[in-house]
């Protein structure tokens, strides 16, 4: 929602005065909802941190993800304040420029936070269920075997039909 809000702010710079009002109201609505959701995400990430931290070998990667999430949340806090000031000042062009710049910075911070979160899952295995040995092997047993060649079954190495 916040990235879409940033894009709408850019679009509003190129619209006629009649269309700007609708786009800016939509942008403000996305900003309010996205801002509240961003802080809920920061809170839920803090709640999950202890559990995820125990399964990681690279704890600094988790801390970096947390830092960028907080940066994004605070940037959009400032975006929210500026959006409200612009609304009170009847669309000040200077505030619009500052708002677009900060919204783009916030969108970039959100994108980077998402990248860091994905690397926690896909590179470090954060919050990924690992079947126990009692499962009869499962994914853990298959991960230790070499990858099957083209046209071969992963489990038996025999040709598939």
PDB file of C-alpha atoms in Angstrom:
ATOM      1  CA  UNK A   1       0.000   0.000   0.000  1.00  0.00           C
ATOM      2  CA  UNK A   2       2.788   2.403   0.837  1.00  0.00           C
ATOM      3  CA  UNK A   3       4.633   1.755  -2.412  1.00  0.00           C
ATOM      4  CA  UNK A   4       1.404   2.372  -4.332  1.00  0.00           C
ATOM      5  CA  UNK A   5       0.948   5.559  -2.311  1.00  0.00           C
ATOM      6  CA  UNK A   6       4.390   6.737  -3.433  1.00  0.00           C
ATOM      7  CA  UNK A   7       3.516   6.012  -7.065  1.00  0.00           C
ATOM      8  CA  UNK A   8       0.242   7.938  -6.767  1.00  0.00           C
ATOM      9  CA  UNK A   9       2.157  10.913  -5.372  1.00  0.00           C
ATOM     10  CA  UNK A  10       4.370  10.884  -8.461  1.00  0.00           C
ATOM     11  CA  UNK A  11       1.344  10.610 -10.755  1.00  0.00           C
ATOM     12  CA  UNK A  12      -0.309  13.549  -8.983  1.00  0.00           C
ATOM     13  CA  UNK A  13       2.575  15.783 -10.048  1.00  0.00           C
ATOM     14  CA  UNK A  14       1.565  15.382 -13.698  1.00  0.00           C
ATOM     15  CA  UNK A  15      -2.225  15.694 -13.401  1.00  0.00           C
ATOM     16  CA  UNK A  16      -4.506  18.637 -13.953  1.00  0.00           C
ATOM     17  CA  UNK A  17      -5.830  20.379 -10.844  1.00  0.00           C
ATOM     18  CA  UNK A  18      -9.230  18.648 -11.083  1.00  0.00           C
ATOM     19  CA  UNK A  19      -7.800  15.126 -11.037  1.00  0.00           C
ATOM     20  CA  UNK A  20      -5.202  15.859  -8.360  1.00  0.00           C
ATOM     21  CA  UNK A  21      -7.814  16.039  -5.615  1.00  0.00           C
ATOM     22  CA  UNK A  22      -9.078  12.504  -6.229  1.00  0.00           C
ATOM     23  CA  UNK A  23      -5.594  11.021  -6.552  1.00  0.00           C
ATOM     24  CA  UNK A  24      -4.371  12.766  -3.424  1.00  0.00           C
ATOM     25  CA  UNK A  25      -7.380  11.633  -1.374  1.00  0.00           C
ATOM     26  CA  UNK A  26      -6.750   8.067  -2.533  1.00  0.00           C
ATOM     27  CA  UNK A  27      -3.071   8.474  -1.751  1.00  0.00           C
ATOM     28  CA  UNK A  28      -3.854   9.770   1.733  1.00  0.00           C
ATOM     29  CA  UNK A  29      -6.177   6.829   2.392  1.00  0.00           C
ATOM     30  CA  UNK A  30      -3.476   4.368   1.282  1.00  0.00           C
ATOM     31  CA  UNK A  31      -0.968   6.216   3.433  1.00  0.00           C
ATOM     32  CA  UNK A  32      -3.084   6.023   6.572  1.00  0.00           C
ATOM     33  CA  UNK A  33      -3.937   2.345   6.141  1.00  0.00           C
ATOM     34  CA  UNK A  34      -0.397   1.436   5.050  1.00  0.00           C
ATOM     35  CA  UNK A  35       1.165   3.417   7.889  1.00  0.00           C
ATOM     36  CA  UNK A  36      -0.931   1.617  10.502  1.00  0.00           C
ATOM     37  CA  UNK A  37      -0.147  -1.738   8.888  1.00  0.00           C
ATOM     38  CA  UNK A  38       3.570  -0.907   8.784  1.00  0.00           C
ATOM     39  CA  UNK A  39       3.668  -0.387  12.555  1.00  0.00           C
ATOM     40  CA  UNK A  40       1.662  -3.591  13.054  1.00  0.00           C
ATOM     41  CA  UNK A  41       4.282  -5.392  10.949  1.00  0.00           C
ATOM     42  CA  UNK A  42       7.107  -3.906  13.014  1.00  0.00           C
ATOM     43  CA  UNK A  43       5.346  -5.021  16.195  1.00  0.00           C
ATOM     44  CA  UNK A  44       4.661  -8.558  14.914  1.00  0.00           C
ATOM     45  CA  UNK A  45       8.254  -8.839  13.706  1.00  0.00           C
ATOM     46  CA  UNK A  46       9.429  -7.930  17.196  1.00  0.00           C
ATOM     47  CA  UNK A  47       7.163 -10.597  18.647  1.00  0.00           C
ATOM     48  CA  UNK A  48       8.544 -13.235  16.255  1.00  0.00           C
ATOM     49  CA  UNK A  49      12.172 -12.158  16.663  1.00  0.00           C
ATOM     50  CA  UNK A  50      12.985 -14.408  19.635  1.00  0.00           C
ATOM     51  CA  UNK A  51      11.658 -17.512  17.897  1.00  0.00           C
ATOM     52  CA  UNK A  52      13.379 -16.769  14.599  1.00  0.00           C
ATOM     53  CA  UNK A  53      16.629 -15.748  16.282  1.00  0.00           C
ATOM     54  CA  UNK A  54      17.020 -19.227  17.809  1.00  0.00           C
ATOM     55  CA  UNK A  55      16.922 -20.861  14.367  1.00  0.00           C
ATOM     56  CA  UNK A  56      19.443 -18.531  12.708  1.00  0.00           C
ATOM     57  CA  UNK A  57      23.186 -18.742  12.424  1.00  0.00           C
ATOM     58  CA  UNK A  58      23.363 -15.181  11.061  1.00  0.00           C
ATOM     59  CA  UNK A  59      21.663 -13.030  13.706  1.00  0.00           C
ATOM     60  CA  UNK A  60      23.050  -9.755  12.250  1.00  0.00           C
ATOM     61  CA  UNK A  61      20.955 -10.411   9.111  1.00  0.00           C
ATOM     62  CA  UNK A  62      17.834 -10.415  11.299  1.00  0.00           C
ATOM     63  CA  UNK A  63      18.929  -7.219  13.038  1.00  0.00           C
ATOM     64  CA  UNK A  64      19.550  -5.529   9.669  1.00  0.00           C
ATOM     65  CA  UNK A  65      16.045  -6.500   8.547  1.00  0.00           C
ATOM     66  CA  UNK A  66      14.630  -5.029  11.761  1.00  0.00           C
ATOM     67  CA  UNK A  67      16.617  -1.795  11.355  1.00  0.00           C
ATOM     68  CA  UNK A  68      15.366  -1.258   7.801  1.00  0.00           C
ATOM     69  CA  UNK A  69      11.776  -2.009   8.816  1.00  0.00           C
ATOM     70  CA  UNK A  70      12.028   0.695  11.481  1.00  0.00           C
ATOM     71  CA  UNK A  71      13.609   3.129   9.025  1.00  0.00           C
ATOM     72  CA  UNK A  72      10.766   2.572   6.560  1.00  0.00           C
ATOM     73  CA  UNK A  73       8.172   3.028   9.303  1.00  0.00           C
ATOM     74  CA  UNK A  74       9.712   6.294  10.484  1.00  0.00           C
ATOM     75  CA  UNK A  75      10.077   7.622   6.941  1.00  0.00           C
ATOM     76  CA  UNK A  76       6.378   7.024   6.376  1.00  0.00           C
ATOM     77  CA  UNK A  77       5.662   8.669   9.716  1.00  0.00           C
ATOM     78  CA  UNK A  78       7.255  11.830   8.311  1.00  0.00           C
ATOM     79  CA  UNK A  79       5.408  11.330   5.011  1.00  0.00           C
ATOM     80  CA  UNK A  80       2.142  11.207   6.967  1.00  0.00           C
ATOM     81  CA  UNK A  81       2.899  14.452   8.797  1.00  0.00           C
ATOM     82  CA  UNK A  82       3.863  16.212   5.560  1.00  0.00           C
ATOM     83  CA  UNK A  83       0.747  14.882   3.795  1.00  0.00           C
ATOM     84  CA  UNK A  84      -1.421  16.303   6.561  1.00  0.00           C
ATOM     85  CA  UNK A  85       0.425  19.643   6.414  1.00  0.00           C
ATOM     86  CA  UNK A  86      -0.010  19.756   2.635  1.00  0.00           C
ATOM     87  CA  UNK A  87      -3.715  19.052   3.047  1.00  0.00           C
ATOM     88  CA  UNK A  88      -3.998  21.898   5.606  1.00  0.00           C
ATOM     89  CA  UNK A  89      -2.029  24.241   3.297  1.00  0.00           C
ATOM     90  CA  UNK A  90      -4.211  23.463   0.253  1.00  0.00           C
ATOM     91  CA  UNK A  91      -1.616  21.546  -1.759  1.00  0.00           C
ATOM     92  CA  UNK A  92       1.628  23.440  -1.260  1.00  0.00           C
ATOM     93  CA  UNK A  93       3.978  22.623  -4.191  1.00  0.00           C
ATOM     94  CA  UNK A  94       7.027  22.692  -1.919  1.00  0.00           C
ATOM     95  CA  UNK A  95       5.453  20.180   0.461  1.00  0.00           C
ATOM     96  CA  UNK A  96       4.418  18.065  -2.526  1.00  0.00           C
ATOM     97  CA  UNK A  97       8.035  17.874  -3.661  1.00  0.00           C
ATOM     98  CA  UNK A  98       9.239  16.935  -0.181  1.00  0.00           C
ATOM     99  CA  UNK A  99       6.413  14.418   0.139  1.00  0.00           C
ATOM    100  CA  UNK A 100       7.254  12.691  -3.151  1.00  0.00           C
ATOM    101  CA  UNK A 101      10.947  12.535  -2.259  1.00  0.00           C
ATOM    102  CA  UNK A 102      10.278  11.043   1.162  1.00  0.00           C
ATOM    103  CA  UNK A 103       7.624   8.660  -0.185  1.00  0.00           C
ATOM    104  CA  UNK A 104      10.126   7.343  -2.759  1.00  0.00           C
ATOM    105  CA  UNK A 105      12.758   6.952  -0.032  1.00  0.00           C
ATOM    106  CA  UNK A 106      10.205   5.082   2.078  1.00  0.00           C
ATOM    107  CA  UNK A 107       9.233   2.844  -0.851  1.00  0.00           C
ATOM    108  CA  UNK A 108      12.906   2.038  -1.443  1.00  0.00           C
ATOM    109  CA  UNK A 109      13.371   1.263   2.257  1.00  0.00           C
ATOM    110  CA  UNK A 110      10.315  -1.022   2.169  1.00  0.00           C
ATOM    111  CA  UNK A 111      11.640  -2.794  -0.906  1.00  0.00           C
ATOM    112  CA  UNK A 112      15.014  -3.336   0.721  1.00  0.00           C
ATOM    113  CA  UNK A 113      13.322  -4.546   3.925  1.00  0.00           C
ATOM    114  CA  UNK A 114      11.390  -7.072   1.843  1.00  0.00           C
ATOM    115  CA  UNK A 115      14.599  -8.189   0.166  1.00  0.00           C
ATOM    116  CA  UNK A 116      16.249  -8.679   3.554  1.00  0.00           C
ATOM    117  CA  UNK A 117      13.212 -10.597   4.829  1.00  0.00           C
ATOM    118  CA  UNK A 118      13.260 -12.859   1.783  1.00  0.00           C
ATOM    119  CA  UNK A 119      16.971 -13.541   2.281  1.00  0.00           C
ATOM    120  CA  UNK A 120      16.261 -14.472   5.903  1.00  0.00           C
ATOM    121  CA  UNK A 121      13.798 -17.101   4.714  1.00  0.00           C
ATOM    122  CA  UNK A 122      15.450 -18.378   1.538  1.00  0.00           C
ATOM    123  CA  UNK A 123      19.137 -18.056   2.443  1.00  0.00           C
ATOM    124  CA  UNK A 124      19.100 -18.513   6.213  1.00  0.00           C
ATOM    125  CA  UNK A 125      15.995 -20.694   6.657  1.00  0.00           C
ATOM    126  CA  UNK A 126      14.320 -18.359   9.150  1.00  0.00           C
ATOM    127  CA  UNK A 127      10.864 -19.544  10.247  1.00  0.00           C
ATOM    128  CA  UNK A 128      11.017 -22.555   7.924  1.00  0.00           C
ATOM    129  CA  UNK A 129       9.566 -25.797   9.288  1.00  0.00           C
ATOM    130  CA  UNK A 130      12.109 -28.601   9.390  1.00  0.00           C
ATOM    131  CA  UNK A 131      10.706 -32.128   9.714  1.00  0.00           C
ATOM    132  CA  UNK A 132      12.202 -34.111  12.549  1.00  0.00           C
ATOM    133  CA  UNK A 133      13.960 -37.431  12.077  1.00  0.00           C
ATOM    134  CA  UNK A 134      10.777 -39.071  13.407  1.00  0.00           C
ATOM    135  CA  UNK A 135       9.061 -38.124  10.139  1.00  0.00           C
ATOM    136  CA  UNK A 136      10.846 -40.927   8.304  1.00  0.00           C
ATOM    137  CA  UNK A 137      13.232 -38.680   6.481  1.00  0.00           C
ATOM    138  CA  UNK A 138      10.948 -36.249   4.711  1.00  0.00           C
ATOM    139  CA  UNK A 139      12.526 -33.148   3.272  1.00  0.00           C
ATOM    140  CA  UNK A 140      15.551 -33.322   5.562  1.00  0.00           C
ATOM    141  CA  UNK A 141      16.570 -36.760   4.277  1.00  0.00           C
ATOM    142  CA  UNK A 142      16.074 -35.771   0.648  1.00  0.00           C
ATOM    143  CA  UNK A 143      18.140 -32.626   1.088  1.00  0.00           C
ATOM    144  CA  UNK A 144      21.189 -34.747   1.900  1.00  0.00           C
ATOM    145  CA  UNK A 145      20.951 -36.806  -1.313  1.00  0.00           C
ATOM    146  CA  UNK A 146      22.410 -35.616  -4.593  1.00  0.00           C
ATOM    147  CA  UNK A 147      20.057 -33.941  -7.033  1.00  0.00           C
ATOM    148  CA  UNK A 148      18.541 -36.278  -9.610  1.00  0.00           C
ATOM    149  CA  UNK A 149      19.551 -35.840 -13.243  1.00  0.00           C
ATOM    150  CA  UNK A 150      17.223 -34.808 -16.041  1.00  0.00           C
ATOM    151  CA  UNK A 151      14.345 -37.229 -16.447  1.00  0.00           C
ATOM    152  CA  UNK A 152      15.107 -39.036 -13.182  1.00  0.00           C
ATOM    153  CA  UNK A 153      12.985 -39.242 -10.061  1.00  0.00           C
ATOM    154  CA  UNK A 154      14.372 -37.286  -7.130  1.00  0.00           C
ATOM    155  CA  UNK A 155      13.607 -40.113  -4.735  1.00  0.00           C
ATOM    156  CA  UNK A 156      14.879 -43.187  -6.580  1.00  0.00           C
ATOM    157  CA  UNK A 157      17.151 -41.996  -9.344  1.00  0.00           C
ATOM    158  CA  UNK A 158      15.123 -44.094 -11.783  1.00  0.00           C
ATOM    159  CA  UNK A 159      13.843 -42.746 -15.072  1.00  0.00           C
ATOM    160  CA  UNK A 160      10.392 -41.211 -14.924  1.00  0.00           C
ATOM    161  CA  UNK A 161       7.742 -41.921 -17.543  1.00  0.00           C
TER     162      UNK A 161
END
